[in-house]
């Protein structure tokens, strides 16, 4: 279903203004609340995003969304095609800045989440590393908690997670991690210089034991092609964890379909 979209970047200029205006509305709507503390390298005013079109088929339904690490209500509203005020009303939230990771939010009358990729103007990202979690169930919240418990106070080591339909997430849902939203180093490969230059994308599941479900592959291709085109990452710099020099792992799994993946990213 994505083959017709030759390049999502055609729409970037438009999306930039849409997002910029959206951000303005958001901040002006919360003028009475104090601004969040400044974070180094976190520049929301300059962020651009690329969306796949919102799904318009299937049945609209009410779902519960588990707030991911560092996820804002503004992002959640975009992902579900809702306006922030209605989500706040349905969940009796009076201050949009007060949502917490792990909190369950009722999202009424939605077709479900759509992929939304924030893109930051920088030259630091020259590589992409694909991982699998090698665990059967979870989401960005559970992985973030596990990584924090391991002593990584900056949270989930991957920049993006593609869900496998467990822990309340949709099959193929793309979750954006806190490190990507803050544009700080990842923690997904041992080699420190790779964590500075490589975007880490993890697939929930074990792809040495199971084939990857098609919706996960579709959204992985969309995500990787979007990042590759925006950051001008050469194809040979898009690798599996096992192909990082010095790595001793079969991640992202023996059954990961490299040929199909590379062909589809090239054609996107
Ligand atoms: Zn890995």
Short mmCIF file of C-alpha atoms and ligand atoms in Angstrom, two decimals:
data_model
loop_
_atom_site.label_atom_id
_atom_site.label_comp_id
_atom_site.label_asym_id
_atom_site.label_seq_id
_atom_site.Cartn_x
_atom_site.Cartn_y
_atom_site.Cartn_z
CA UNK A 1 0.00 0.00 0.00
CA UNK A 2 3.00 2.32 0.23
CA UNK A 3 4.48 1.77 -3.21
CA UNK A 4 2.64 4.75 -4.68
CA UNK A 5 4.35 7.17 -2.36
CA UNK A 6 7.56 7.80 -4.26
CA UNK A 7 8.92 10.29 -1.80
CA UNK A 8 7.34 11.63 1.36
CA UNK A 9 9.83 14.49 1.24
CA UNK A 10 7.86 16.28 -1.46
CA UNK A 11 5.52 17.32 1.28
CA UNK A 12 8.15 18.46 3.75
CA UNK A 13 7.82 22.17 3.13
CA UNK A 14 4.09 22.01 3.65
CA UNK A 15 4.46 19.78 6.68
CA UNK A 16 7.03 22.08 8.18
CA UNK A 17 4.59 24.95 8.16
CA UNK A 18 1.75 22.73 9.34
CA UNK A 19 3.83 21.54 12.26
CA UNK A 20 5.18 24.98 12.97
CA UNK A 21 1.66 26.40 13.11
CA UNK A 22 0.52 23.45 15.19
CA UNK A 23 3.32 24.06 17.65
CA UNK A 24 2.35 27.72 17.87
CA UNK A 25 -1.21 26.82 18.69
CA UNK A 26 0.01 24.38 21.29
CA UNK A 27 2.23 26.86 23.06
CA UNK A 28 -0.23 29.72 22.89
CA UNK A 29 -2.90 27.42 24.30
CA UNK A 30 -0.70 26.74 27.30
CA UNK A 31 0.50 30.30 27.87
CA UNK A 32 -0.38 30.23 31.55
CA UNK A 33 1.82 27.20 32.29
CA UNK A 34 5.55 27.65 32.83
CA UNK A 35 7.72 26.50 29.90
CA UNK A 36 9.50 23.14 30.33
CA UNK A 37 13.17 23.32 31.33
CA UNK A 38 15.48 23.86 28.35
CA UNK A 39 17.22 20.76 27.03
CA UNK A 40 20.44 20.78 25.07
CA UNK A 41 19.99 19.93 21.40
CA UNK A 42 16.22 19.77 21.72
CA UNK A 43 14.81 22.27 19.30
CA UNK A 44 11.10 21.79 18.82
CA UNK A 45 10.80 24.98 16.74
CA UNK A 46 12.95 23.46 14.01
CA UNK A 47 11.46 19.98 13.93
CA UNK A 48 9.85 18.72 10.76
CA UNK A 49 7.73 15.61 10.61
CA UNK A 50 6.74 13.13 7.96
CA UNK A 51 3.48 11.24 8.31
CA UNK A 52 1.94 8.43 6.44
CA UNK A 53 -1.68 9.35 5.67
CA UNK A 54 -4.01 8.60 8.54
CA UNK A 55 -5.81 5.29 8.08
CA UNK A 56 -9.36 5.82 6.92
CA UNK A 57 -10.51 2.26 6.57
CA UNK A 58 -11.64 -0.24 9.14
CA UNK A 59 -13.77 0.62 12.10
CA UNK A 60 -13.33 3.65 14.30
CA UNK A 61 -12.94 2.57 17.88
CA UNK A 62 -11.97 3.74 21.35
CA UNK A 63 -8.52 2.62 22.39
CA UNK A 64 -6.18 3.14 25.31
CA UNK A 65 -2.77 4.62 24.56
CA UNK A 66 0.09 4.00 26.97
CA UNK A 67 2.19 7.18 27.06
CA UNK A 68 5.73 6.44 25.91
CA UNK A 69 8.89 7.90 27.43
CA UNK A 70 9.18 11.66 26.73
CA UNK A 71 6.07 11.51 24.53
CA UNK A 72 4.00 14.71 24.44
CA UNK A 73 0.26 15.04 24.20
CA UNK A 74 0.84 17.05 21.06
CA UNK A 75 2.59 14.07 19.38
CA UNK A 76 -0.07 11.64 20.59
CA UNK A 77 -2.79 13.81 19.07
CA UNK A 78 -1.00 13.84 15.69
CA UNK A 79 -0.44 10.08 15.75
CA UNK A 80 -4.16 9.37 16.29
CA UNK A 81 -5.46 12.20 14.08
CA UNK A 82 -7.23 13.86 17.04
CA UNK A 83 -7.12 17.34 18.44
CA UNK A 84 -5.38 17.75 21.75
CA UNK A 85 -8.34 19.42 23.45
CA UNK A 86 -10.62 16.43 22.89
CA UNK A 87 -8.03 14.02 24.34
CA UNK A 88 -7.61 16.33 27.34
CA UNK A 89 -11.38 16.51 27.81
CA UNK A 90 -11.88 12.73 27.52
CA UNK A 91 -9.18 12.12 30.12
CA UNK A 92 -9.94 15.05 32.45
CA UNK A 93 -6.50 16.54 31.87
CA UNK A 94 -6.22 20.25 32.61
CA UNK A 95 -2.48 20.69 31.99
CA UNK A 96 -1.08 19.17 28.79
CA UNK A 97 2.47 19.20 30.19
CA UNK A 98 1.57 16.95 33.11
CA UNK A 99 1.14 13.59 31.33
CA UNK A 100 3.53 10.87 32.49
CA UNK A 101 5.10 7.88 30.78
CA UNK A 102 3.11 4.74 31.44
CA UNK A 103 -0.12 6.72 31.87
CA UNK A 104 -3.11 5.28 30.01
CA UNK A 105 -5.04 7.73 27.86
CA UNK A 106 -8.43 7.04 26.34
CA UNK A 107 -8.43 7.91 22.63
CA UNK A 108 -12.01 7.98 21.40
CA UNK A 109 -13.27 7.24 17.92
CA UNK A 110 -9.99 6.64 16.08
CA UNK A 111 -8.90 4.44 13.18
CA UNK A 112 -5.70 3.84 15.11
CA UNK A 113 -2.18 5.24 15.07
CA UNK A 114 -0.32 6.38 11.97
CA UNK A 115 3.44 6.60 11.64
CA UNK A 116 4.85 10.03 12.43
CA UNK A 117 8.58 10.66 12.14
CA UNK A 118 10.12 13.84 13.58
CA UNK A 119 13.18 14.99 11.63
CA UNK A 120 15.81 17.36 13.03
CA UNK A 121 18.23 19.37 10.91
CA UNK A 122 21.68 17.97 11.75
CA UNK A 123 24.56 16.29 9.97
CA UNK A 124 25.44 13.86 12.79
CA UNK A 125 23.36 10.87 11.61
CA UNK A 126 25.34 9.02 8.96
CA UNK A 127 24.37 5.40 9.71
CA UNK A 128 21.30 3.32 10.60
CA UNK A 129 21.49 0.11 12.65
CA UNK A 130 18.58 -2.36 12.69
CA UNK A 131 17.98 -4.49 15.79
CA UNK A 132 15.45 -6.94 17.12
CA UNK A 133 14.60 -7.00 20.80
CA UNK A 134 14.77 -10.84 20.90
CA UNK A 135 11.87 -10.68 23.36
CA UNK A 136 8.31 -11.62 22.50
CA UNK A 137 6.27 -8.82 24.07
CA UNK A 138 6.66 -5.18 25.10
CA UNK A 139 6.54 -1.57 23.96
CA UNK A 140 8.68 1.55 24.31
CA UNK A 141 7.47 2.06 27.87
CA UNK A 142 8.51 -1.42 29.02
CA UNK A 143 11.88 -1.24 27.22
CA UNK A 144 12.53 2.24 28.58
CA UNK A 145 11.79 1.03 32.11
CA UNK A 146 14.12 -1.97 31.64
CA UNK A 147 16.91 0.24 30.34
CA UNK A 148 16.47 2.76 33.15
CA UNK A 149 16.62 -0.13 35.66
CA UNK A 150 19.85 -1.20 34.00
CA UNK A 151 21.28 2.19 34.95
CA UNK A 152 20.77 4.06 31.68
CA UNK A 153 19.09 7.12 33.10
CA UNK A 154 18.63 8.55 29.59
CA UNK A 155 16.15 5.75 28.91
CA UNK A 156 15.48 3.43 25.98
CA UNK A 157 18.72 2.90 24.10
CA UNK A 158 17.06 2.70 20.66
CA UNK A 159 15.86 5.78 18.80
CA UNK A 160 12.79 4.05 17.36
CA UNK A 161 10.82 0.93 18.19
CA UNK A 162 8.49 -0.88 15.81
CA UNK A 163 5.84 -2.71 17.82
CA UNK A 164 4.59 -6.24 17.25
CA UNK A 165 1.05 -5.73 18.50
CA UNK A 166 1.65 -6.59 22.15
CA UNK A 167 1.25 -4.49 25.31
CA UNK A 168 -1.56 -2.44 23.80
CA UNK A 169 0.32 -1.29 20.69
CA UNK A 170 -0.71 -1.92 17.09
CA UNK A 171 1.18 -4.32 14.83
CA UNK A 172 3.82 -2.19 13.09
CA UNK A 173 3.24 0.93 15.22
CA UNK A 174 6.32 3.16 15.22
CA UNK A 175 7.25 4.54 18.64
CA UNK A 176 9.75 7.38 18.84
CA UNK A 177 12.18 7.07 21.74
CA UNK A 178 13.27 9.78 24.17
CA UNK A 179 16.83 9.88 22.84
CA UNK A 180 15.62 10.68 19.34
CA UNK A 181 13.25 13.36 20.64
CA UNK A 182 16.15 14.92 22.57
CA UNK A 183 18.69 14.21 19.78
CA UNK A 184 21.22 12.66 22.15
CA UNK A 185 23.51 9.63 21.72
CA UNK A 186 21.86 6.24 21.53
CA UNK A 187 22.82 3.15 23.56
CA UNK A 188 22.27 0.30 21.15
CA UNK A 189 25.74 -0.80 20.04
CA UNK A 190 28.83 -1.33 22.18
CA UNK A 191 31.05 0.88 20.04
CA UNK A 192 30.61 4.40 21.44
CA UNK A 193 31.32 6.19 18.18
CA UNK A 194 28.50 4.24 16.52
CA UNK A 195 26.06 5.43 19.18
CA UNK A 196 26.97 8.99 18.20
CA UNK A 197 26.50 8.54 14.47
CA UNK A 198 24.00 5.70 14.02
CA UNK A 199 20.22 5.84 14.38
CA UNK A 200 19.08 2.71 16.25
CA UNK A 201 15.83 1.08 15.15
CA UNK A 202 14.55 -1.98 17.03
CA UNK A 203 11.89 -4.46 15.95
CA UNK A 204 9.91 -5.92 18.82
CA UNK A 205 10.16 -9.71 18.60
CA UNK A 206 12.64 -12.43 17.79
CA UNK A 207 13.47 -12.73 14.09
CA UNK A 208 15.80 -15.66 14.50
CA UNK A 209 12.71 -17.68 15.49
CA UNK A 210 9.81 -16.00 13.64
CA UNK A 211 9.31 -14.33 10.27
CA UNK A 212 8.57 -10.62 10.50
CA UNK A 213 4.88 -9.70 10.08
CA UNK A 214 4.16 -7.65 6.94
CA UNK A 215 2.87 -4.48 8.72
CA UNK A 216 6.15 -4.30 10.65
CA UNK A 217 8.17 -4.59 7.44
CA UNK A 218 5.99 -1.95 5.70
CA UNK A 219 6.59 0.57 8.45
CA UNK A 220 10.28 -0.31 8.81
CA UNK A 221 10.72 0.45 5.09
CA UNK A 222 8.84 3.75 5.47
CA UNK A 223 10.91 4.74 8.52
CA UNK A 224 14.30 3.79 7.07
CA UNK A 225 13.57 5.35 3.65
CA UNK A 226 12.40 8.58 5.32
CA UNK A 227 15.55 8.81 7.46
CA UNK A 228 17.83 7.77 4.58
CA UNK A 229 16.42 10.41 2.24
CA UNK A 230 16.35 13.20 4.80
CA UNK A 231 19.86 12.62 6.20
CA UNK A 232 21.30 11.42 2.86
CA UNK A 233 22.53 8.18 4.40
CA UNK A 234 24.25 5.94 1.84
CA UNK A 235 22.76 2.47 1.41
CA UNK A 236 25.93 0.73 2.59
CA UNK A 237 25.61 2.57 5.94
CA UNK A 238 22.26 0.88 6.65
CA UNK A 239 23.24 -2.29 8.47
CA UNK A 240 22.09 -4.92 10.93
CA UNK A 241 23.57 -4.90 14.41
CA UNK A 242 25.51 -8.07 13.51
CA UNK A 243 27.29 -6.17 10.72
CA UNK A 244 28.71 -3.49 13.02
CA UNK A 245 32.48 -4.13 13.20
CA UNK A 246 33.29 -5.99 16.41
CA UNK A 247 29.70 -7.03 17.18
CA UNK A 248 29.16 -10.67 18.21
CA UNK A 249 25.42 -11.14 17.74
CA UNK A 250 22.93 -12.43 15.21
CA UNK A 251 20.68 -9.36 15.79
CA UNK A 252 18.31 -8.50 14.04
CA UNK A 253 17.81 -12.23 13.62
CA UNK A 254 18.67 -14.99 11.16
CA UNK A 255 15.31 -14.68 9.40
CA UNK A 256 15.50 -10.92 8.79
CA UNK A 257 14.79 -10.55 5.03
CA UNK A 258 17.71 -8.34 3.98
CA UNK A 259 17.24 -8.62 0.23
CA UNK A 260 13.57 -7.69 0.31
CA UNK A 261 14.22 -4.90 2.82
CA UNK A 262 17.05 -3.30 0.80
CA UNK A 263 15.13 -3.59 -2.45
CA UNK A 264 12.07 -1.88 -0.99
CA UNK A 265 14.06 0.91 0.68
CA UNK A 266 15.83 1.55 -2.64
CA UNK A 267 12.51 1.72 -4.52
CA UNK A 268 10.66 3.83 -1.98
ZN1 LIG B 1 20.92 -5.46 18.40
#
